[in-house]
Amino acid sequence: MRTRLPAGPRPSPGNRQALTGARIVLPDGVADGHTLLIHGARILDIVPDAAIPAATERVDLGGGWLMPGFIDTQVNGGGDVLFNDAPTVDGIRAIAAAHRRYGTTGIFPTLISDRPAVVGAAIAAGEEALAAHVPGVLGLHIEGPHLNPAKKGIHDAGVFTAIDAGVIARLTAPTAGVRIVTLAPELTDDSSIRALADAGVIVAAAHSLADYARTRAAIHAGLAGFTHLFNAMTGLGSREPGMVGAALEDRATHFGLIVDGVHVHPATCRIALAARGSDGVMLVTDAMPPVGGSAGGFALMGQDIRVVDGTCRGPDDTLAGSALSMAQAVRNAMDLMGCSIVTASRLASGNPAVFLRMADVRGAIRPGLMADLVHWNDDRRVTATWIAGERSDAGE
């Protein structure tokens, strides 16, 4: 499989725009009194307010912050749609639109462990969505079904399977975007991990009993990250560092954190950030259909999932993904983890772009990158987003 970055919507040859009146969040600080220039799908420049070129359309944002659009690598659903139930381009379109309201301009629809036919349908739908330039869709995340039943979480262990040649062929089929696969390293071998990685698949680990040594070996074979650190994996211990220890120690991999105050204790999130540094942490939502929807619950693999105090829980009270948006995750990173807006932005945009190998295309406000942007007002609420320069005013 040869991966190429999705082309995105075709830029129109419209006038240059000057997005002014907001503080601009850059990779190394906040630019006040500056204006962002965009043209078509791209960022042109960042200039002082007094240096806006003539013949440029001025767009006054009225305060707040202008940030790079958020990139979420784990989105199971949104807008009352579960990807497993709607593995179609229309399902993906609805999920992406629901999350865009919360500043997510780059999305990975995520399939929870399911039967091979559903995996195949999801992959086909992902390619159709990429070909149709559905706004925000960057690729697909297949989470399972190659997981450890002892760490299944809300997944249905009845559909779990081993990785074989047929699975590898399915997962490495050509893609117009980026493909992420989450697996349990102890239930496969290094040659399979290497085959996936060599084909361009981004291999992540979770729902696993892998110890420190097995995780380190998997990293050497091509494991690139960890889907939701601390959740459904072996923890850090004094004599056995576990998967968590391997993730915190390694400086080349990335890990997702579900910062909702429930999946991981805020102090544990702060410790992870201190241990690994701000270059390795990614905010993820693990979002379910209630995000951007109106229903109080949904069905997952025959289980009734209910929303309780902002969390999604199964019949036995098991956490079933989250009702978290990326906008709230960024606010939580600031409020619960003590991150500055610059660091929180990096966790939501810059680091995911590096993990996805597309930092030369998106993930920061820098001349030449895609104009994927989000505007926060002074109350830190999303008022507008831009995907490849195309604005939407559907916000929080």
mmCIF file of C-alpha atoms in Angstrom:
data_model
loop_
_atom_site.group_PDB
_atom_site.id
_atom_site.type_symbol
_atom_site.label_atom_id
_atom_site.label_comp_id
_atom_site.label_asym_id
_atom_site.label_seq_id
_atom_site.Cartn_x
_atom_site.Cartn_y
_atom_site.Cartn_z
ATOM 1 C CA MET A 1 0.000 0.000 0.000
ATOM 2 C CA ARG A 2 1.325 3.412 -0.932
ATOM 3 C CA THR A 3 -0.233 6.190 1.095
ATOM 4 C CA ARG A 4 -0.698 9.644 -0.339
ATOM 5 C CA LEU A 5 -2.211 12.595 1.462
ATOM 6 C CA PRO A 6 -5.798 13.421 0.585
ATOM 7 C CA ALA A 7 -6.049 16.318 -1.830
ATOM 8 C CA GLY A 8 -8.950 17.973 0.009
ATOM 9 C CA PRO A 9 -11.481 20.293 -1.575
ATOM 10 C CA ARG A 10 -10.405 22.104 -4.728
ATOM 11 C CA PRO A 11 -9.466 25.680 -3.813
ATOM 12 C CA SER A 12 -11.346 28.456 -5.542
ATOM 13 C CA PRO A 13 -9.378 31.325 -7.095
ATOM 14 C CA GLY A 14 -11.102 33.851 -4.829
ATOM 15 C CA ASN A 15 -9.621 36.957 -3.281
ATOM 16 C CA ARG A 16 -7.050 36.826 -0.570
ATOM 17 C CA GLN A 17 -8.580 37.058 2.881
ATOM 18 C CA ALA A 18 -7.190 38.712 5.984
ATOM 19 C CA LEU A 19 -8.453 37.072 9.176
ATOM 20 C CA THR A 20 -7.973 39.792 11.736
ATOM 21 C CA GLY A 21 -9.075 40.751 15.244
ATOM 22 C CA ALA A 22 -8.055 37.520 16.997
ATOM 23 C CA ARG A 23 -4.884 36.390 18.727
ATOM 24 C CA ILE A 24 -3.118 33.814 16.522
ATOM 25 C CA VAL A 25 -1.872 30.648 18.217
ATOM 26 C CA LEU A 26 1.453 29.662 16.660
ATOM 27 C CA PRO A 27 3.664 26.637 17.442
ATOM 28 C CA ASP A 28 5.902 28.728 19.717
ATOM 29 C CA GLY A 29 3.634 31.434 21.060
ATOM 30 C CA VAL A 30 0.649 33.721 20.537
ATOM 31 C CA ALA A 31 0.780 36.571 18.039
ATOM 32 C CA ASP A 32 -1.295 39.544 19.160
ATOM 33 C CA GLY A 33 -1.887 42.473 16.840
ATOM 34 C CA HIS A 34 -1.304 40.270 13.815
ATOM 35 C CA THR A 35 -3.438 39.111 10.901
ATOM 36 C CA LEU A 36 -3.528 35.771 9.121
ATOM 37 C CA LEU A 37 -3.556 35.916 5.324
ATOM 38 C CA ILE A 38 -5.093 33.005 3.418
ATOM 39 C CA HIS A 39 -5.756 32.393 -0.248
ATOM 40 C CA GLY A 40 -7.776 29.449 -1.474
ATOM 41 C CA ALA A 41 -6.822 26.392 0.539
ATOM 42 C CA ARG A 42 -3.516 27.701 1.881
ATOM 43 C CA ILE A 43 -2.057 29.992 4.512
ATOM 44 C CA LEU A 44 -0.125 32.828 2.884
ATOM 45 C CA ASP A 45 1.443 34.738 5.745
ATOM 46 C CA ILE A 46 1.151 36.223 9.221
ATOM 47 C CA VAL A 47 1.595 40.003 9.189
ATOM 48 C CA PRO A 48 1.172 42.914 11.603
ATOM 49 C CA ASP A 49 -2.305 44.398 11.484
ATOM 50 C CA ALA A 50 -0.846 47.575 9.996
ATOM 51 C CA ALA A 51 0.703 45.637 7.103
ATOM 52 C CA ILE A 52 -2.383 44.017 5.560
ATOM 53 C CA PRO A 53 -1.876 44.181 1.785
ATOM 54 C CA ALA A 54 -4.208 46.230 -0.353
ATOM 55 C CA ALA A 55 -6.942 44.443 -2.303
ATOM 56 C CA THR A 56 -7.352 41.936 0.521
ATOM 57 C CA GLU A 57 -10.766 41.067 1.931
ATOM 58 C CA ARG A 58 -10.760 41.769 5.664
ATOM 59 C CA VAL A 59 -12.646 39.413 7.985
ATOM 60 C CA ASP A 60 -12.872 40.760 11.544
ATOM 61 C CA LEU A 61 -13.132 37.856 13.998
ATOM 62 C CA GLY A 62 -13.996 40.143 16.904
ATOM 63 C CA GLY A 63 -11.500 38.861 19.450
ATOM 64 C CA GLY A 64 -10.752 35.418 20.763
ATOM 65 C CA TRP A 65 -8.114 33.082 19.345
ATOM 66 C CA LEU A 66 -7.395 31.684 15.892
ATOM 67 C CA MET A 67 -5.882 28.197 16.147
ATOM 68 C CA PRO A 68 -4.951 25.377 13.795
ATOM 69 C CA GLY A 69 -7.931 23.074 13.352
ATOM 70 C CA PHE A 70 -8.080 20.122 15.708
ATOM 71 C CA ILE A 71 -7.157 16.649 14.433
ATOM 72 C CA ASP A 72 -8.871 13.696 16.135
ATOM 73 C CA THR A 73 -7.510 10.239 15.363
ATOM 74 C CA GLN A 74 -10.243 8.326 17.228
ATOM 75 C CA VAL A 75 -13.875 9.150 16.406
ATOM 76 C CA ASN A 76 -16.351 6.287 16.681
ATOM 77 C CA GLY A 77 -19.395 8.426 15.999
ATOM 78 C CA GLY A 78 -21.141 11.761 16.242
ATOM 79 C CA GLY A 79 -24.399 13.446 15.351
ATOM 80 C CA ASP A 80 -26.305 10.370 16.611
ATOM 81 C CA VAL A 81 -24.433 8.183 14.064
ATOM 82 C CA LEU A 82 -22.221 5.231 15.003
ATOM 83 C CA PHE A 83 -19.690 4.355 12.305
ATOM 84 C CA ASN A 84 -20.142 0.602 12.896
ATOM 85 C CA ASP A 85 -23.852 0.973 12.126
ATOM 86 C CA ALA A 86 -23.322 3.287 9.156
ATOM 87 C CA PRO A 87 -20.071 2.284 7.407
ATOM 88 C CA THR A 88 -20.993 4.439 4.425
ATOM 89 C CA VAL A 89 -19.889 7.744 2.955
ATOM 90 C CA ASP A 90 -23.109 9.330 4.239
ATOM 91 C CA GLY A 91 -22.362 8.046 7.724
ATOM 92 C CA ILE A 92 -18.846 9.476 7.565
ATOM 93 C CA ARG A 93 -20.171 12.790 6.262
ATOM 94 C CA ALA A 94 -22.618 13.073 9.171
ATOM 95 C CA ILE A 95 -19.971 12.223 11.768
ATOM 96 C CA ALA A 96 -17.458 14.698 10.317
ATOM 97 C CA ALA A 97 -20.056 17.476 10.199
ATOM 98 C CA ALA A 98 -21.045 16.874 13.830
ATOM 99 C CA HIS A 99 -17.452 17.134 15.042
ATOM 100 C CA ARG A 100 -16.620 20.137 12.887
ATOM 101 C CA ARG A 101 -18.909 22.208 15.113
ATOM 102 C CA TYR A 102 -16.352 21.591 17.880
ATOM 103 C CA GLY A 103 -13.286 22.619 15.896
ATOM 104 C CA THR A 104 -12.292 19.227 14.480
ATOM 105 C CA THR A 105 -11.109 19.892 10.937
ATOM 106 C CA GLY A 106 -9.255 16.591 10.537
ATOM 107 C CA ILE A 107 -11.076 13.395 11.448
ATOM 108 C CA PHE A 108 -10.442 9.648 11.466
ATOM 109 C CA PRO A 109 -13.731 7.739 11.527
ATOM 110 C CA THR A 110 -12.975 4.793 13.804
ATOM 111 C CA LEU A 111 -14.448 1.322 13.451
ATOM 112 C CA ILE A 112 -14.806 -0.585 16.712
ATOM 113 C CA SER A 113 -14.092 -4.340 16.477
ATOM 114 C CA ASP A 114 -16.500 -5.915 14.011
ATOM 115 C CA ARG A 115 -16.908 -8.710 11.489
ATOM 116 C CA PRO A 116 -14.677 -8.836 8.366
ATOM 117 C CA ALA A 117 -17.563 -7.791 6.113
ATOM 118 C CA VAL A 118 -18.114 -4.624 8.157
ATOM 119 C CA VAL A 119 -14.373 -3.881 8.179
ATOM 120 C CA GLY A 120 -14.381 -4.200 4.402
ATOM 121 C CA ALA A 121 -17.405 -1.919 4.081
ATOM 122 C CA ALA A 122 -15.780 0.670 6.355
ATOM 123 C CA ILE A 123 -12.574 0.686 4.321
ATOM 124 C CA ALA A 124 -14.563 1.071 1.093
ATOM 125 C CA ALA A 125 -16.598 3.910 2.609
ATOM 126 C CA GLY A 126 -13.455 5.645 3.775
ATOM 127 C CA GLU A 127 -12.012 5.563 0.274
ATOM 128 C CA GLU A 128 -15.281 6.849 -1.186
ATOM 129 C CA ALA A 129 -15.315 9.703 1.334
ATOM 130 C CA LEU A 130 -11.729 10.627 0.460
ATOM 131 C CA ALA A 131 -12.492 10.521 -3.256
ATOM 132 C CA ALA A 132 -15.541 12.736 -2.687
ATOM 133 C CA HIS A 133 -13.433 15.192 -0.638
ATOM 134 C CA VAL A 134 -15.784 14.994 2.338
ATOM 135 C CA PRO A 135 -14.602 17.965 4.422
ATOM 136 C CA GLY A 136 -12.201 16.984 7.164
ATOM 137 C CA VAL A 137 -11.783 13.287 6.373
ATOM 138 C CA LEU A 138 -8.083 12.386 6.433
ATOM 139 C CA GLY A 139 -8.275 8.601 6.588
ATOM 140 C CA LEU A 140 -9.639 5.725 8.613
ATOM 141 C CA HIS A 141 -8.934 4.079 11.960
ATOM 142 C CA ILE A 142 -9.610 0.364 12.394
ATOM 143 C CA GLU A 143 -9.586 -0.363 16.155
ATOM 144 C CA GLY A 144 -9.577 -4.148 16.391
ATOM 145 C CA PRO A 145 -10.769 -6.827 16.069
ATOM 146 C CA HIS A 146 -7.213 -8.046 16.746
ATOM 147 C CA LEU A 147 -7.342 -7.341 20.478
ATOM 148 C CA ASN A 148 -6.936 -9.195 23.762
ATOM 149 C CA PRO A 149 -10.249 -10.418 25.266
ATOM 150 C CA ALA A 150 -8.874 -9.766 28.761
ATOM 151 C CA LYS A 151 -8.719 -6.051 27.924
ATOM 152 C CA LYS A 152 -11.744 -5.854 25.656
ATOM 153 C CA GLY A 153 -13.408 -2.857 27.299
ATOM 154 C CA ILE A 154 -16.725 -2.328 25.516
ATOM 155 C CA HIS A 155 -15.579 -4.254 22.414
ATOM 156 C CA ASP A 156 -17.322 -7.513 21.508
ATOM 157 C CA ALA A 157 -14.748 -10.276 22.063
ATOM 158 C CA GLY A 158 -16.939 -12.585 20.002
ATOM 159 C CA VAL A 159 -15.671 -10.932 16.818
ATOM 160 C CA PHE A 160 -11.981 -10.924 17.786
ATOM 161 C CA THR A 161 -9.687 -12.655 15.293
ATOM 162 C CA ALA A 162 -5.994 -13.252 14.751
ATOM 163 C CA ILE A 163 -4.004 -11.396 12.129
ATOM 164 C CA ASP A 164 -3.252 -13.542 9.088
ATOM 165 C CA ALA A 165 -2.258 -12.926 5.480
ATOM 166 C CA GLY A 166 -5.837 -12.137 4.490
ATOM 167 C CA VAL A 167 -6.154 -9.525 7.236
ATOM 168 C CA ILE A 168 -2.860 -7.909 6.251
ATOM 169 C CA ALA A 169 -3.992 -7.779 2.607
ATOM 170 C CA ARG A 170 -7.245 -6.078 3.643
ATOM 171 C CA LEU A 171 -5.544 -3.539 5.891
ATOM 172 C CA THR A 172 -2.822 -2.677 3.384
ATOM 173 C CA ALA A 173 -5.158 -2.184 0.421
ATOM 174 C CA PRO A 174 -4.341 1.081 -1.413
ATOM 175 C CA THR A 175 -5.672 4.222 0.240
ATOM 176 C CA ALA A 176 -5.975 7.846 -0.757
ATOM 177 C CA GLY A 177 -5.525 8.872 2.879
ATOM 178 C CA VAL A 178 -3.896 7.571 6.030
ATOM 179 C CA ARG A 179 -4.865 4.340 7.734
ATOM 180 C CA ILE A 180 -4.451 3.613 11.460
ATOM 181 C CA VAL A 181 -4.788 0.104 12.885
ATOM 182 C CA THR A 182 -5.019 -0.626 16.616
ATOM 183 C CA LEU A 183 -3.981 -4.111 17.742
ATOM 184 C CA ALA A 184 -2.686 -6.062 20.736
ATOM 185 C CA PRO A 185 1.033 -6.642 20.084
ATOM 186 C CA GLU A 186 1.185 -9.842 22.139
ATOM 187 C CA LEU A 187 -1.354 -11.512 19.857
ATOM 188 C CA THR A 188 0.621 -10.978 16.688
ATOM 189 C CA ASP A 189 4.251 -11.264 15.631
ATOM 190 C CA ASP A 190 6.829 -8.703 14.674
ATOM 191 C CA SER A 191 6.734 -9.703 11.006
ATOM 192 C CA SER A 192 3.035 -8.806 10.791
ATOM 193 C CA ILE A 193 3.595 -5.459 12.507
ATOM 194 C CA ARG A 194 6.497 -4.798 10.161
ATOM 195 C CA ALA A 195 4.437 -5.741 7.108
ATOM 196 C CA LEU A 196 1.733 -3.259 8.100
ATOM 197 C CA ALA A 197 4.210 -0.496 8.899
ATOM 198 C CA ASP A 198 6.240 -1.051 5.738
ATOM 199 C CA ALA A 199 3.029 -0.689 3.718
ATOM 200 C CA GLY A 200 2.362 2.723 5.244
ATOM 201 C CA VAL A 201 -0.179 1.707 7.882
ATOM 202 C CA ILE A 202 0.214 3.535 11.198
ATOM 203 C CA VAL A 203 0.188 0.766 13.801
ATOM 204 C CA ALA A 204 -1.017 1.580 17.316
ATOM 205 C CA ALA A 205 -1.461 -0.547 20.432
ATOM 206 C CA ALA A 206 -4.288 -0.853 22.975
ATOM 207 C CA HIS A 207 -6.679 -3.409 24.493
ATOM 208 C CA SER A 208 -3.580 -5.381 25.312
ATOM 209 C CA LEU A 209 -1.800 -7.378 27.992
ATOM 210 C CA ALA A 210 1.599 -6.824 26.376
ATOM 211 C CA ASP A 211 4.357 -6.301 28.921
ATOM 212 C CA TYR A 212 7.201 -3.824 28.637
ATOM 213 C CA ALA A 213 9.525 -6.153 26.722
ATOM 214 C CA ARG A 214 6.876 -7.147 24.176
ATOM 215 C CA THR A 215 5.884 -3.524 23.671
ATOM 216 C CA ARG A 216 9.486 -2.494 23.129
ATOM 217 C CA ALA A 217 9.906 -5.259 20.553
ATOM 218 C CA ALA A 218 6.745 -4.106 18.775
ATOM 219 C CA ILE A 219 8.062 -0.536 18.669
ATOM 220 C CA HIS A 220 11.251 -1.832 17.076
ATOM 221 C CA ALA A 221 9.099 -3.657 14.497
ATOM 222 C CA GLY A 222 7.182 -0.504 13.575
ATOM 223 C CA LEU A 223 4.584 0.230 16.265
ATOM 224 C CA ALA A 224 4.063 3.999 16.060
ATOM 225 C CA GLY A 225 1.725 4.833 18.906
ATOM 226 C CA PHE A 226 -0.805 4.012 21.589
ATOM 227 C CA THR A 227 -4.490 4.594 21.032
ATOM 228 C CA HIS A 228 -5.618 5.713 24.498
ATOM 229 C CA LEU A 229 -2.841 5.619 27.071
ATOM 230 C CA PHE A 230 -3.654 3.997 30.431
ATOM 231 C CA ASN A 231 -7.003 2.630 29.246
ATOM 232 C CA ALA A 232 -7.190 -1.095 28.400
ATOM 233 C CA MET A 233 -3.460 -1.849 28.688
ATOM 234 C CA THR A 234 -0.827 -2.934 31.212
ATOM 235 C CA GLY A 235 0.052 -0.177 33.627
ATOM 236 C CA LEU A 236 3.283 1.215 35.004
ATOM 237 C CA GLY A 237 4.622 -0.805 37.919
ATOM 238 C CA SER A 238 7.735 -0.777 40.040
ATOM 239 C CA ARG A 239 9.135 -4.051 38.662
ATOM 240 C CA GLU A 240 7.198 -4.322 35.398
ATOM 241 C CA PRO A 241 6.940 -1.022 33.468
ATOM 242 C CA GLY A 242 4.166 -2.406 31.280
ATOM 243 C CA MET A 243 2.879 -0.867 28.066
ATOM 244 C CA VAL A 244 2.388 2.465 29.798
ATOM 245 C CA GLY A 245 6.033 2.524 30.850
ATOM 246 C CA ALA A 246 7.194 1.736 27.325
ATOM 247 C CA ALA A 247 4.979 4.500 25.916
ATOM 248 C CA LEU A 248 6.221 7.100 28.390
ATOM 249 C CA GLU A 249 9.854 6.152 27.863
ATOM 250 C CA ASP A 250 9.964 6.037 24.068
ATOM 251 C CA ARG A 251 10.617 9.390 22.402
ATOM 252 C CA ALA A 252 9.617 8.451 18.847
ATOM 253 C CA THR A 253 6.067 7.212 19.397
ATOM 254 C CA HIS A 254 2.902 9.173 20.243
ATOM 255 C CA PHE A 255 0.017 8.362 22.536
ATOM 256 C CA GLY A 256 -3.567 9.523 22.750
ATOM 257 C CA LEU A 257 -5.097 10.787 25.980
ATOM 258 C CA ILE A 258 -8.830 10.973 26.632
ATOM 259 C CA VAL A 259 -8.871 14.093 28.818
ATOM 260 C CA ASP A 260 -12.434 14.053 30.090
ATOM 261 C CA GLY A 261 -11.576 13.768 33.789
ATOM 262 C CA VAL A 262 -13.011 10.241 33.878
ATOM 263 C CA HIS A 263 -11.042 7.919 31.602
ATOM 264 C CA VAL A 264 -7.779 9.107 33.140
ATOM 265 C CA HIS A 265 -7.362 11.015 36.397
ATOM 266 C CA PRO A 266 -6.217 14.600 35.745
ATOM 267 C CA ALA A 267 -3.116 14.056 37.908
ATOM 268 C CA THR A 268 -2.218 11.009 35.822
ATOM 269 C CA CYS A 269 -2.595 13.102 32.671
ATOM 270 C CA ARG A 270 -0.249 15.715 34.149
ATOM 271 C CA ILE A 271 2.272 13.033 35.080
ATOM 272 C CA ALA A 272 2.158 11.597 31.555
ATOM 273 C CA LEU A 273 2.767 15.033 30.073
ATOM 274 C CA ALA A 274 5.672 15.665 32.433
ATOM 275 C CA ALA A 275 7.205 12.249 31.761
ATOM 276 C CA ARG A 276 6.932 12.194 27.983
ATOM 277 C CA GLY A 277 7.051 15.906 27.185
ATOM 278 C CA SER A 278 4.610 17.912 25.131
ATOM 279 C CA ASP A 279 5.873 16.517 21.821
ATOM 280 C CA GLY A 280 4.428 13.024 22.295
ATOM 281 C CA VAL A 281 0.918 13.582 23.659
ATOM 282 C CA MET A 282 -2.205 13.762 21.472
ATOM 283 C CA LEU A 283 -5.695 14.657 22.578
ATOM 284 C CA VAL A 284 -8.272 12.146 21.346
ATOM 285 C CA THR A 285 -11.978 11.929 22.082
ATOM 286 C CA ASP A 286 -12.941 8.270 21.513
ATOM 287 C CA ALA A 287 -16.238 9.989 20.728
ATOM 288 C CA MET A 288 -19.551 8.209 20.381
ATOM 289 C CA PRO A 289 -22.833 9.253 18.671
ATOM 290 C CA PRO A 290 -23.989 11.689 21.402
ATOM 291 C CA VAL A 291 -21.305 14.216 20.432
ATOM 292 C CA GLY A 292 -23.168 16.738 18.316
ATOM 293 C CA GLY A 293 -26.349 14.673 18.636
ATOM 294 C CA SER A 294 -29.542 14.814 20.655
ATOM 295 C CA ALA A 295 -30.174 11.210 21.737
ATOM 296 C CA GLY A 296 -29.535 10.164 25.324
ATOM 297 C CA GLY A 297 -28.126 6.802 24.371
ATOM 298 C CA PHE A 298 -27.388 4.384 21.533
ATOM 299 C CA ALA A 299 -26.901 0.693 20.803
ATOM 300 C CA LEU A 300 -23.468 -0.896 20.353
ATOM 301 C CA MET A 301 -23.137 -4.545 19.369
ATOM 302 C CA GLY A 302 -26.489 -5.347 21.004
ATOM 303 C CA GLN A 303 -25.681 -3.420 24.181
ATOM 304 C CA ASP A 304 -27.657 -0.405 25.318
ATOM 305 C CA ILE A 305 -25.261 2.460 25.986
ATOM 306 C CA ARG A 306 -26.506 5.374 28.079
ATOM 307 C CA VAL A 307 -25.074 8.824 28.684
ATOM 308 C CA VAL A 308 -24.492 9.387 32.397
ATOM 309 C CA ASP A 309 -23.001 12.652 33.683
ATOM 310 C CA GLY A 310 -21.320 13.290 30.358
ATOM 311 C CA THR A 311 -19.933 9.756 30.006
ATOM 312 C CA CYS A 312 -21.079 6.815 27.865
ATOM 313 C CA ARG A 313 -21.567 3.600 29.837
ATOM 314 C CA GLY A 314 -22.604 0.040 29.050
ATOM 315 C CA PRO A 315 -25.058 -2.110 31.031
ATOM 316 C CA ASP A 316 -22.340 -3.122 33.512
ATOM 317 C CA ASP A 317 -21.140 0.505 33.832
ATOM 318 C CA THR A 318 -18.138 -0.093 31.548
ATOM 319 C CA LEU A 319 -16.985 3.077 29.843
ATOM 320 C CA ALA A 320 -18.083 2.925 26.202
ATOM 321 C CA GLY A 321 -16.074 5.582 24.458
ATOM 322 C CA SER A 322 -16.945 9.131 25.444
ATOM 323 C CA ALA A 323 -19.242 12.082 24.930
ATOM 324 C CA LEU A 324 -16.190 14.326 24.654
ATOM 325 C CA SER A 325 -15.619 16.881 21.895
ATOM 326 C CA MET A 326 -12.180 18.118 20.883
ATOM 327 C CA ALA A 327 -13.089 21.654 21.904
ATOM 328 C CA GLN A 328 -13.827 20.405 25.420
ATOM 329 C CA ALA A 329 -10.689 18.249 25.393
ATOM 330 C CA VAL A 330 -8.610 21.351 24.630
ATOM 331 C CA ARG A 331 -10.341 23.287 27.407
ATOM 332 C CA ASN A 332 -9.714 20.351 29.753
ATOM 333 C CA ALA A 333 -6.046 20.226 28.785
ATOM 334 C CA MET A 334 -5.807 23.826 29.919
ATOM 335 C CA ASP A 335 -7.978 23.532 33.026
ATOM 336 C CA LEU A 336 -7.120 20.019 34.264
ATOM 337 C CA MET A 337 -3.570 19.578 32.970
ATOM 338 C CA GLY A 338 -2.364 23.157 33.352
ATOM 339 C CA CYS A 339 -1.436 23.521 29.681
ATOM 340 C CA SER A 340 -1.066 26.899 28.061
ATOM 341 C CA ILE A 341 -3.191 27.513 24.990
ATOM 342 C CA VAL A 342 -0.042 26.986 22.894
ATOM 343 C CA THR A 343 0.644 23.565 24.422
ATOM 344 C CA ALA A 344 -3.020 22.548 24.305
ATOM 345 C CA SER A 345 -3.096 23.504 20.627
ATOM 346 C CA ARG A 346 -0.017 21.400 19.998
ATOM 347 C CA LEU A 347 -1.673 18.406 21.679
ATOM 348 C CA ALA A 348 -4.798 18.854 19.552
ATOM 349 C CA SER A 349 -3.233 19.726 16.207
ATOM 350 C CA GLY A 350 0.539 19.734 15.842
ATOM 351 C CA ASN A 351 1.307 16.390 17.480
ATOM 352 C CA PRO A 352 -1.440 14.469 15.662
ATOM 353 C CA ALA A 353 -0.118 15.895 12.381
ATOM 354 C CA VAL A 354 3.369 14.603 13.191
ATOM 355 C CA PHE A 355 1.974 11.199 14.192
ATOM 356 C CA LEU A 356 0.064 11.042 10.903
ATOM 357 C CA ARG A 357 3.157 12.100 8.910
ATOM 358 C CA MET A 358 1.451 15.166 7.523
ATOM 359 C CA ALA A 359 3.061 17.982 9.516
ATOM 360 C CA ASP A 360 4.294 19.472 6.235
ATOM 361 C CA VAL A 361 0.651 19.864 5.169
ATOM 362 C CA ARG A 362 -1.424 20.751 8.280
ATOM 363 C CA GLY A 363 -1.438 20.923 12.073
ATOM 364 C CA ALA A 364 -0.051 24.437 12.604
ATOM 365 C CA ILE A 365 -0.511 28.008 11.493
ATOM 366 C CA ARG A 366 2.422 28.502 9.190
ATOM 367 C CA PRO A 367 2.778 29.888 5.652
ATOM 368 C CA GLY A 368 2.263 27.199 3.029
ATOM 369 C CA LEU A 369 0.177 24.854 5.178
ATOM 370 C CA MET A 370 -3.491 24.114 4.616
ATOM 371 C CA ALA A 371 -5.871 26.752 5.932
ATOM 372 C CA ASP A 372 -7.465 24.342 8.433
ATOM 373 C CA LEU A 373 -8.427 26.674 11.248
ATOM 374 C CA VAL A 374 -10.699 27.118 14.241
ATOM 375 C CA HIS A 375 -11.817 30.344 15.898
ATOM 376 C CA TRP A 376 -12.453 30.400 19.630
ATOM 377 C CA ASN A 377 -14.249 33.393 21.099
ATOM 378 C CA ASP A 378 -13.210 34.981 24.377
ATOM 379 C CA ASP A 379 -15.291 32.374 26.234
ATOM 380 C CA ARG A 380 -13.265 29.606 24.518
ATOM 381 C CA ARG A 381 -16.181 28.437 22.404
ATOM 382 C CA VAL A 382 -15.919 27.540 18.724
ATOM 383 C CA THR A 383 -17.578 30.111 16.470
ATOM 384 C CA ALA A 384 -16.158 29.158 13.057
ATOM 385 C CA THR A 385 -13.932 26.641 11.301
ATOM 386 C CA TRP A 386 -12.090 26.593 8.007
ATOM 387 C CA ILE A 387 -11.190 23.412 6.127
ATOM 388 C CA ALA A 388 -8.845 24.086 3.219
ATOM 389 C CA GLY A 389 -9.948 27.719 3.410
ATOM 390 C CA GLU A 390 -13.678 26.950 3.276
ATOM 391 C CA ARG A 391 -15.463 28.563 6.230
ATOM 392 C CA SER A 392 -18.306 27.153 8.288
ATOM 393 C CA ASP A 393 -20.045 29.172 10.989
ATOM 394 C CA ALA A 394 -21.637 26.144 12.646
ATOM 395 C CA GLY A 395 -20.098 26.218 16.113
ATOM 396 C CA GLU A 396 -20.778 25.369 19.708
#
